[in-house]
Structure formats: structure tokens, C-alpha cells
């Protein structure tokens, strides 16, 4: 990103209340925010709050697909950039313990999702593990591969089919015997939603949700964030569960939880597990997502 104070064109998603935003920062739940005020990288202190992982719910796909029909993609083209903020709570260390937020701000050129700037807690990121420049590597890869799943562009995303089987075929997820029902569909479709959520058309969002609904043995939970109910949808990964959180009203992805098998207290203060077998799982990784489209 060129310059420290770009002229921002805010296109926030899924309106939420200020209390929910503050709670999300504390609890590490991903939220696509709708804010009126610009802010620089970095998050302020948050008041106390809690998250409850509740009882199983019926499959929410019909409701989510219906909600997705009312969404639209955020306009982005040319030299626009997608700014993605990811917040994760990590142990503070030391005798006091507790958790502290770690914030990563990344700016991508929307043409190929080319990394152009990255900050960790407001500090510039260093080069790659071998000293390589990430931006140049991304540009070389985009030049070689062109638009696609690895390097999506607004035009490529707009061209994704709305029919589920055609979408899976375009994403390379259909075998001769039919769609791959395993982790490839989850990782690809869920990963694409998380990565470019504000750039997805309603047609593509509906098809991606329908593709996830094809997977067997998913876990569906009622998740409450400070009194607000959202859909938690997870897939078993070994003994753990990778869970996405969705806004029932907009079908935008709100974030990710990793539920870890085994007893022990939840690592986040204020997180409550209200399931009948409380204590058999605990919340591990918790992410918050924040998106905006900006003009450099």
C-alpha cells in the first residue's frame, strides 16, 4: 500500500452494534464490521463479555442460502485493495496469565490478491522465511497462473457459476464419481469465503454455501455472542472441530473457532460452554476478521 493515510472507501458488511464489536474483540470471534469512523491499524481495549456454545441446531443451510440471496459484492476494481484485519487472542505469558489480542493487518491488491503491505500489531512484517519479498512472489505466481482460486480477481469471482455442481467443477472439486465429500470441499469453499467475503456475489455465495451443505457429518451449534444468536457450523478434523460462524441475517462469515478435544477450562475468560457434555471440548484458536475496500 502506498502512503500511510489512504483515502478509504468504506464498504463494511453485516451491521452490528458497538457492544457486539467490542465483545468480538475480547472473545476473538470474527466479525465483518460496519463502522462509520475510519481507524488506523490497532484495536483499543474492550469491555468484558462472553460467548456461549449451545445446543445442536437443525441444518441451517436453507436459512443461510435465503439470506445470501439478499447480499451483493462490494465494488472493487483497478488498483483497489482489500484490507483484511485478523485478530487472534493468544496467551499473555508471565505470572498473570490471561489472553491478549494480536492483530495482523494485510492489504491485498484485488487483482490477484497480491500482498502489498502487512503489519503485525502495527509494526511492518519482515521478509519471508528465506528472505524473499512476498509481494514479488505473489506477482510472479499471478503472472504465471492468471486469475483463479489461488489468485482470485473481482472479475473471476463475478464469473463463478451459481449452480453448485458447476461451481465445484470450476474449483476442481469434482471427481469422476462426483464431488469430493472430504476436506477439500470444506477447505476450498470455506477458505474462499473467509478470504474474499466482501467481494463475493450473492450467486456465488449461495452456491458456496450449498457446496458446504453437501458435506456429511457436520456439526451445527447455536452460538450466542452477548445475547445474539449466530450459526456455528463445524467439521471434524481428527478429534477437533473447525467451526465457522455465520450471521443468520446476512450469511456473511463472522469468523472461526477451533474446538479442541479434551477437558480443561476454556482458554478465553468469559467463554461459557453450555452443552450437556460441557468440558469435553474447549475453544482453542479464535479469530476476528475485519474487511474494507480502499483506494491506495
PDB file of C-alpha atoms in Angstrom, residues 28-235:
ATOM      1  CA  UNK A  28     -11.800 -13.463  19.272  1.00  0.00           C
ATOM      2  CA  UNK A  29     -14.907 -14.063  17.191  1.00  0.00           C
ATOM      3  CA  UNK A  30     -14.612 -12.944  13.558  1.00  0.00           C
ATOM      4  CA  UNK A  31     -16.922 -10.128  12.553  1.00  0.00           C
ATOM      5  CA  UNK A  32     -17.328  -8.230   9.297  1.00  0.00           C
ATOM      6  CA  UNK A  33     -17.822  -4.776  10.756  1.00  0.00           C
ATOM      7  CA  UNK A  34     -19.974  -1.876   9.648  1.00  0.00           C
ATOM      8  CA  UNK A  35     -18.250   1.187  11.037  1.00  0.00           C
ATOM      9  CA  UNK A  36     -18.802   4.871  10.310  1.00  0.00           C
ATOM     10  CA  UNK A  37     -15.393   6.097  11.505  1.00  0.00           C
ATOM     11  CA  UNK A  38     -12.001   5.410   9.963  1.00  0.00           C
ATOM     12  CA  UNK A  39      -9.339   3.988  12.223  1.00  0.00           C
ATOM     13  CA  UNK A  40      -5.731   3.084  11.847  1.00  0.00           C
ATOM     14  CA  UNK A  41      -4.413  -0.447  12.466  1.00  0.00           C
ATOM     15  CA  UNK A  42      -4.627  -1.491  16.075  1.00  0.00           C
ATOM     16  CA  UNK A  43      -7.525  -2.160  18.411  1.00  0.00           C
ATOM     17  CA  UNK A  44      -8.481  -0.390  21.593  1.00  0.00           C
ATOM     18  CA  UNK A  45      -9.382  -2.006  24.932  1.00  0.00           C
ATOM     19  CA  UNK A  46     -12.640  -3.942  25.054  1.00  0.00           C
ATOM     20  CA  UNK A  47     -15.111  -4.404  27.921  1.00  0.00           C
ATOM     21  CA  UNK A  48     -15.930  -7.821  29.315  1.00  0.00           C
ATOM     22  CA  UNK A  49     -18.319 -10.145  27.525  1.00  0.00           C
ATOM     23  CA  UNK A  50     -18.854 -13.842  26.892  1.00  0.00           C
ATOM     24  CA  UNK A  51     -19.566 -16.426  24.215  1.00  0.00           C
ATOM     25  CA  UNK A  52     -21.775 -19.462  24.708  1.00  0.00           C
ATOM     26  CA  UNK A  53     -21.549 -22.598  22.567  1.00  0.00           C
ATOM     27  CA  UNK A  54     -25.007 -24.042  22.961  1.00  0.00           C
ATOM     28  CA  UNK A  55     -27.105 -26.996  21.908  1.00  0.00           C
ATOM     29  CA  UNK A  56     -27.200 -28.643  18.477  1.00  0.00           C
ATOM     30  CA  UNK A  57     -29.445 -26.978  15.883  1.00  0.00           C
ATOM     31  CA  UNK A  58     -31.055 -28.253  12.673  1.00  0.00           C
ATOM     32  CA  UNK A  59     -29.079 -27.797   9.473  1.00  0.00           C
ATOM     33  CA  UNK A  60     -29.153 -24.028   8.807  1.00  0.00           C
ATOM     34  CA  UNK A  61     -28.360 -24.169   5.070  1.00  0.00           C
ATOM     35  CA  UNK A  62     -31.836 -23.185   3.792  1.00  0.00           C
ATOM     36  CA  UNK A  63     -31.879 -20.111   6.039  1.00  0.00           C
ATOM     37  CA  UNK A  64     -28.315 -19.141   5.116  1.00  0.00           C
ATOM     38  CA  UNK A  65     -28.904 -19.563   1.380  1.00  0.00           C
ATOM     39  CA  UNK A  66     -32.072 -17.485   1.620  1.00  0.00           C
ATOM     40  CA  UNK A  67     -30.157 -14.753   3.469  1.00  0.00           C
ATOM     41  CA  UNK A  68     -27.309 -14.928   0.927  1.00  0.00           C
ATOM     42  CA  UNK A  69     -29.719 -14.081  -1.886  1.00  0.00           C
ATOM     43  CA  UNK A  70     -30.046 -10.593  -0.426  1.00  0.00           C
ATOM     44  CA  UNK A  71     -26.303  -9.878  -0.394  1.00  0.00           C
ATOM     45  CA  UNK A  72     -24.171  -8.204  -3.043  1.00  0.00           C
ATOM     46  CA  UNK A  73     -20.483  -7.899  -3.736  1.00  0.00           C
ATOM     47  CA  UNK A  74     -18.598  -4.761  -2.741  1.00  0.00           C
ATOM     48  CA  UNK A  75     -17.499  -2.908  -5.902  1.00  0.00           C
ATOM     49  CA  UNK A  76     -13.734  -3.177  -6.387  1.00  0.00           C
ATOM     50  CA  UNK A  77     -11.548  -2.906  -9.465  1.00  0.00           C
ATOM     51  CA  UNK A  78      -8.442  -1.294 -10.886  1.00  0.00           C
ATOM     52  CA  UNK A  79      -5.936  -0.510  -8.154  1.00  0.00           C
ATOM     53  CA  UNK A  80      -8.370  -1.037  -5.271  1.00  0.00           C
ATOM     54  CA  UNK A  81      -7.120  -3.006  -2.309  1.00  0.00           C
ATOM     55  CA  UNK A  82      -8.808  -5.317   0.166  1.00  0.00           C
ATOM     56  CA  UNK A  83      -7.691  -4.597   3.718  1.00  0.00           C
ATOM     57  CA  UNK A  84      -8.158  -7.615   5.970  1.00  0.00           C
ATOM     58  CA  UNK A  85      -7.633  -7.360   9.703  1.00  0.00           C
ATOM     59  CA  UNK A  86      -7.291 -10.645  11.588  1.00  0.00           C
ATOM     60  CA  UNK A  87      -7.281 -10.608  15.385  1.00  0.00           C
ATOM     61  CA  UNK A  88      -6.326 -13.632  17.447  1.00  0.00           C
ATOM     62  CA  UNK A  89      -6.227 -13.975  21.204  1.00  0.00           C
ATOM     63  CA  UNK A  90      -3.034 -15.573  22.500  1.00  0.00           C
ATOM     64  CA  UNK A  91      -1.701 -16.348  25.998  1.00  0.00           C
ATOM     65  CA  UNK A  92      -0.084 -13.304  27.564  1.00  0.00           C
ATOM     66  CA  UNK A  93       2.580 -15.351  29.363  1.00  0.00           C
ATOM     67  CA  UNK A  94       4.141 -14.428  32.663  1.00  0.00           C
ATOM     68  CA  UNK A  95       2.701 -14.961  36.142  1.00  0.00           C
ATOM     69  CA  UNK A  96      -0.521 -13.072  35.401  1.00  0.00           C
ATOM     70  CA  UNK A  97      -1.570 -15.332  32.531  1.00  0.00           C
ATOM     71  CA  UNK A  98      -4.654 -14.313  30.582  1.00  0.00           C
ATOM     72  CA  UNK A  99      -5.000 -13.548  26.897  1.00  0.00           C
ATOM     73  CA  UNK A 100      -4.036 -10.589  24.756  1.00  0.00           C
ATOM     74  CA  UNK A 101      -5.074  -9.708  21.199  1.00  0.00           C
ATOM     75  CA  UNK A 102      -2.599  -9.983  18.359  1.00  0.00           C
ATOM     76  CA  UNK A 103      -3.592  -8.062  15.255  1.00  0.00           C
ATOM     77  CA  UNK A 104      -2.442  -8.640  11.691  1.00  0.00           C
ATOM     78  CA  UNK A 105      -3.404  -6.076   9.049  1.00  0.00           C
ATOM     79  CA  UNK A 106      -2.864  -7.121   5.446  1.00  0.00           C
ATOM     80  CA  UNK A 107      -3.579  -5.168   2.284  1.00  0.00           C
ATOM     81  CA  UNK A 108      -4.108  -7.071  -0.971  1.00  0.00           C
ATOM     82  CA  UNK A 109      -4.441  -5.778  -4.493  1.00  0.00           C
ATOM     83  CA  UNK A 110      -7.852  -7.081  -5.529  1.00  0.00           C
ATOM     84  CA  UNK A 111      -6.395  -8.067  -8.892  1.00  0.00           C
ATOM     85  CA  UNK A 112      -4.954 -11.414  -7.856  1.00  0.00           C
ATOM     86  CA  UNK A 113      -4.992 -10.847  -4.080  1.00  0.00           C
ATOM     87  CA  UNK A 114      -1.380  -9.644  -4.198  1.00  0.00           C
ATOM     88  CA  UNK A 115       0.026  -8.869  -0.741  1.00  0.00           C
ATOM     89  CA  UNK A 116       1.271  -5.277  -0.785  1.00  0.00           C
ATOM     90  CA  UNK A 117       1.521  -4.406   2.910  1.00  0.00           C
ATOM     91  CA  UNK A 118       1.409  -6.284   6.179  1.00  0.00           C
ATOM     92  CA  UNK A 119       1.538  -5.096   9.778  1.00  0.00           C
ATOM     93  CA  UNK A 120       1.678  -7.120  12.979  1.00  0.00           C
ATOM     94  CA  UNK A 121       0.349  -5.118  15.917  1.00  0.00           C
ATOM     95  CA  UNK A 122       1.092  -2.005  13.871  1.00  0.00           C
ATOM     96  CA  UNK A 123       4.665  -2.982  13.032  1.00  0.00           C
ATOM     97  CA  UNK A 124       5.805  -3.841   9.491  1.00  0.00           C
ATOM     98  CA  UNK A 125       6.244  -7.531   8.780  1.00  0.00           C
ATOM     99  CA  UNK A 126       9.682  -8.787   7.829  1.00  0.00           C
ATOM    100  CA  UNK A 127      10.582 -10.721   4.682  1.00  0.00           C
ATOM    101  CA  UNK A 128       9.607 -14.351   4.169  1.00  0.00           C
ATOM    102  CA  UNK A 129      11.403 -17.213   5.924  1.00  0.00           C
ATOM    103  CA  UNK A 130      14.062 -17.286   3.216  1.00  0.00           C
ATOM    104  CA  UNK A 131      14.339 -13.529   2.898  1.00  0.00           C
ATOM    105  CA  UNK A 132      12.015 -13.429  -0.092  1.00  0.00           C
ATOM    106  CA  UNK A 133       9.724 -10.497  -0.901  1.00  0.00           C
ATOM    107  CA  UNK A 134       6.120 -11.723  -0.561  1.00  0.00           C
ATOM    108  CA  UNK A 135       4.723  -9.138  -2.974  1.00  0.00           C
ATOM    109  CA  UNK A 136       7.135 -10.125  -5.734  1.00  0.00           C
ATOM    110  CA  UNK A 137       6.440 -13.823  -5.163  1.00  0.00           C
ATOM    111  CA  UNK A 138       2.695 -13.178  -5.395  1.00  0.00           C
ATOM    112  CA  UNK A 139       3.117 -11.164  -8.585  1.00  0.00           C
ATOM    113  CA  UNK A 140       5.270 -13.842 -10.200  1.00  0.00           C
ATOM    114  CA  UNK A 141       2.742 -16.509  -9.294  1.00  0.00           C
ATOM    115  CA  UNK A 142      -0.174 -14.417 -10.591  1.00  0.00           C
ATOM    116  CA  UNK A 143       1.673 -13.735 -13.853  1.00  0.00           C
ATOM    117  CA  UNK A 144       2.284 -17.457 -14.321  1.00  0.00           C
ATOM    118  CA  UNK A 145      -1.096 -18.814 -13.216  1.00  0.00           C
ATOM    119  CA  UNK A 146      -3.521 -15.999 -14.041  1.00  0.00           C
ATOM    120  CA  UNK A 147      -6.842 -15.457 -12.250  1.00  0.00           C
ATOM    121  CA  UNK A 148      -8.180 -18.435 -10.345  1.00  0.00           C
ATOM    122  CA  UNK A 149      -8.632 -19.936  -6.932  1.00  0.00           C
ATOM    123  CA  UNK A 150      -5.077 -19.106  -5.872  1.00  0.00           C
ATOM    124  CA  UNK A 151      -5.245 -15.575  -7.252  1.00  0.00           C
ATOM    125  CA  UNK A 152      -8.898 -14.506  -7.424  1.00  0.00           C
ATOM    126  CA  UNK A 153      -9.896 -11.230  -9.029  1.00  0.00           C
ATOM    127  CA  UNK A 154     -13.256  -9.423  -8.864  1.00  0.00           C
ATOM    128  CA  UNK A 155     -13.893 -10.440 -12.472  1.00  0.00           C
ATOM    129  CA  UNK A 156     -13.068 -14.103 -11.793  1.00  0.00           C
ATOM    130  CA  UNK A 157     -15.254 -14.106  -8.689  1.00  0.00           C
ATOM    131  CA  UNK A 158     -18.113 -12.482 -10.616  1.00  0.00           C
ATOM    132  CA  UNK A 159     -17.892 -15.278 -13.172  1.00  0.00           C
ATOM    133  CA  UNK A 160     -18.270 -18.122 -10.676  1.00  0.00           C
ATOM    134  CA  UNK A 161     -21.377 -20.144 -11.543  1.00  0.00           C
ATOM    135  CA  UNK A 162     -24.396 -20.158  -9.281  1.00  0.00           C
ATOM    136  CA  UNK A 163     -25.122 -23.856  -9.863  1.00  0.00           C
ATOM    137  CA  UNK A 164     -23.396 -25.897  -7.183  1.00  0.00           C
ATOM    138  CA  UNK A 165     -22.072 -28.752  -9.306  1.00  0.00           C
ATOM    139  CA  UNK A 166     -20.722 -26.339 -11.926  1.00  0.00           C
ATOM    140  CA  UNK A 167     -19.075 -24.313  -9.166  1.00  0.00           C
ATOM    141  CA  UNK A 168     -17.426 -27.416  -7.724  1.00  0.00           C
ATOM    142  CA  UNK A 169     -16.244 -28.337 -11.199  1.00  0.00           C
ATOM    143  CA  UNK A 170     -14.762 -24.873 -11.739  1.00  0.00           C
ATOM    144  CA  UNK A 171     -12.957 -25.155  -8.403  1.00  0.00           C
ATOM    145  CA  UNK A 172     -11.520 -28.566  -9.307  1.00  0.00           C
ATOM    146  CA  UNK A 173     -13.544 -30.407  -6.677  1.00  0.00           C
ATOM    147  CA  UNK A 174     -15.455 -32.906  -8.845  1.00  0.00           C
ATOM    148  CA  UNK A 175     -14.114 -36.395  -9.362  1.00  0.00           C
ATOM    149  CA  UNK A 176     -15.484 -38.872 -11.932  1.00  0.00           C
ATOM    150  CA  UNK A 177     -17.659 -40.390  -9.213  1.00  0.00           C
ATOM    151  CA  UNK A 178     -18.968 -36.998  -8.084  1.00  0.00           C
ATOM    152  CA  UNK A 179     -17.924 -34.169  -5.778  1.00  0.00           C
ATOM    153  CA  UNK A 180     -15.202 -34.795  -3.245  1.00  0.00           C
ATOM    154  CA  UNK A 181     -17.090 -35.026   0.080  1.00  0.00           C
ATOM    155  CA  UNK A 182     -13.978 -34.682   2.209  1.00  0.00           C
ATOM    156  CA  UNK A 183     -11.782 -31.874   3.491  1.00  0.00           C
ATOM    157  CA  UNK A 184     -11.056 -30.479   0.013  1.00  0.00           C
ATOM    158  CA  UNK A 185     -14.573 -29.049  -0.319  1.00  0.00           C
ATOM    159  CA  UNK A 186     -14.517 -27.638   3.220  1.00  0.00           C
ATOM    160  CA  UNK A 187     -11.040 -26.151   2.929  1.00  0.00           C
ATOM    161  CA  UNK A 188     -11.612 -24.707  -0.536  1.00  0.00           C
ATOM    162  CA  UNK A 189     -15.134 -23.328  -0.184  1.00  0.00           C
ATOM    163  CA  UNK A 190     -14.878 -22.168   3.418  1.00  0.00           C
ATOM    164  CA  UNK A 191     -11.410 -20.778   2.756  1.00  0.00           C
ATOM    165  CA  UNK A 192     -12.618 -18.771  -0.240  1.00  0.00           C
ATOM    166  CA  UNK A 193     -15.495 -17.267   1.740  1.00  0.00           C
ATOM    167  CA  UNK A 194     -13.160 -16.237   4.553  1.00  0.00           C
ATOM    168  CA  UNK A 195     -10.555 -14.816   2.206  1.00  0.00           C
ATOM    169  CA  UNK A 196     -12.705 -12.661  -0.082  1.00  0.00           C
ATOM    170  CA  UNK A 197     -16.068 -12.464   1.709  1.00  0.00           C
ATOM    171  CA  UNK A 198     -16.927  -8.865   0.732  1.00  0.00           C
ATOM    172  CA  UNK A 199     -16.119  -9.486  -2.945  1.00  0.00           C
ATOM    173  CA  UNK A 200     -18.492 -12.437  -3.421  1.00  0.00           C
ATOM    174  CA  UNK A 201     -21.667 -12.073  -5.450  1.00  0.00           C
ATOM    175  CA  UNK A 202     -24.904 -13.364  -3.977  1.00  0.00           C
ATOM    176  CA  UNK A 203     -24.957 -16.067  -6.666  1.00  0.00           C
ATOM    177  CA  UNK A 204     -21.510 -17.380  -5.742  1.00  0.00           C
ATOM    178  CA  UNK A 205     -22.225 -17.122  -2.011  1.00  0.00           C
ATOM    179  CA  UNK A 206     -25.379 -19.217  -2.343  1.00  0.00           C
ATOM    180  CA  UNK A 207     -23.517 -21.852  -4.389  1.00  0.00           C
ATOM    181  CA  UNK A 208     -20.601 -21.990  -1.941  1.00  0.00           C
ATOM    182  CA  UNK A 209     -22.982 -22.460   0.984  1.00  0.00           C
ATOM    183  CA  UNK A 210     -24.816 -25.189  -0.935  1.00  0.00           C
ATOM    184  CA  UNK A 211     -21.480 -26.919  -1.578  1.00  0.00           C
ATOM    185  CA  UNK A 212     -20.632 -26.885   2.127  1.00  0.00           C
ATOM    186  CA  UNK A 213     -24.088 -28.315   2.811  1.00  0.00           C
ATOM    187  CA  UNK A 214     -23.178 -31.416   0.784  1.00  0.00           C
ATOM    188  CA  UNK A 215     -20.625 -32.486   3.367  1.00  0.00           C
ATOM    189  CA  UNK A 216     -21.661 -35.309   5.712  1.00  0.00           C
ATOM    190  CA  UNK A 217     -21.372 -35.332   9.483  1.00  0.00           C
ATOM    191  CA  UNK A 218     -21.078 -31.597  10.022  1.00  0.00           C
ATOM    192  CA  UNK A 219     -21.582 -30.153  13.499  1.00  0.00           C
ATOM    193  CA  UNK A 220     -24.268 -27.470  13.887  1.00  0.00           C
ATOM    194  CA  UNK A 221     -24.378 -25.403  17.075  1.00  0.00           C
ATOM    195  CA  UNK A 222     -26.229 -22.412  18.386  1.00  0.00           C
ATOM    196  CA  UNK A 223     -23.561 -19.874  19.322  1.00  0.00           C
ATOM    197  CA  UNK A 224     -24.543 -16.861  21.406  1.00  0.00           C
ATOM    198  CA  UNK A 225     -22.461 -13.698  21.363  1.00  0.00           C
ATOM    199  CA  UNK A 226     -23.583 -11.412  24.170  1.00  0.00           C
ATOM    200  CA  UNK A 227     -27.187 -12.473  23.701  1.00  0.00           C
ATOM    201  CA  UNK A 228     -27.078 -12.527  19.889  1.00  0.00           C
ATOM    202  CA  UNK A 229     -27.538 -15.948  18.262  1.00  0.00           C
ATOM    203  CA  UNK A 230     -25.381 -16.932  15.294  1.00  0.00           C
ATOM    204  CA  UNK A 231     -24.858 -20.189  13.439  1.00  0.00           C
ATOM    205  CA  UNK A 232     -21.805 -22.274  14.285  1.00  0.00           C
ATOM    206  CA  UNK A 233     -21.012 -24.870  11.594  1.00  0.00           C
ATOM    207  CA  UNK A 234     -18.093 -27.199  12.093  1.00  0.00           C
ATOM    208  CA  UNK A 235     -16.290 -30.095  10.514  1.00  0.00           C
TER     209      UNK A 235
END
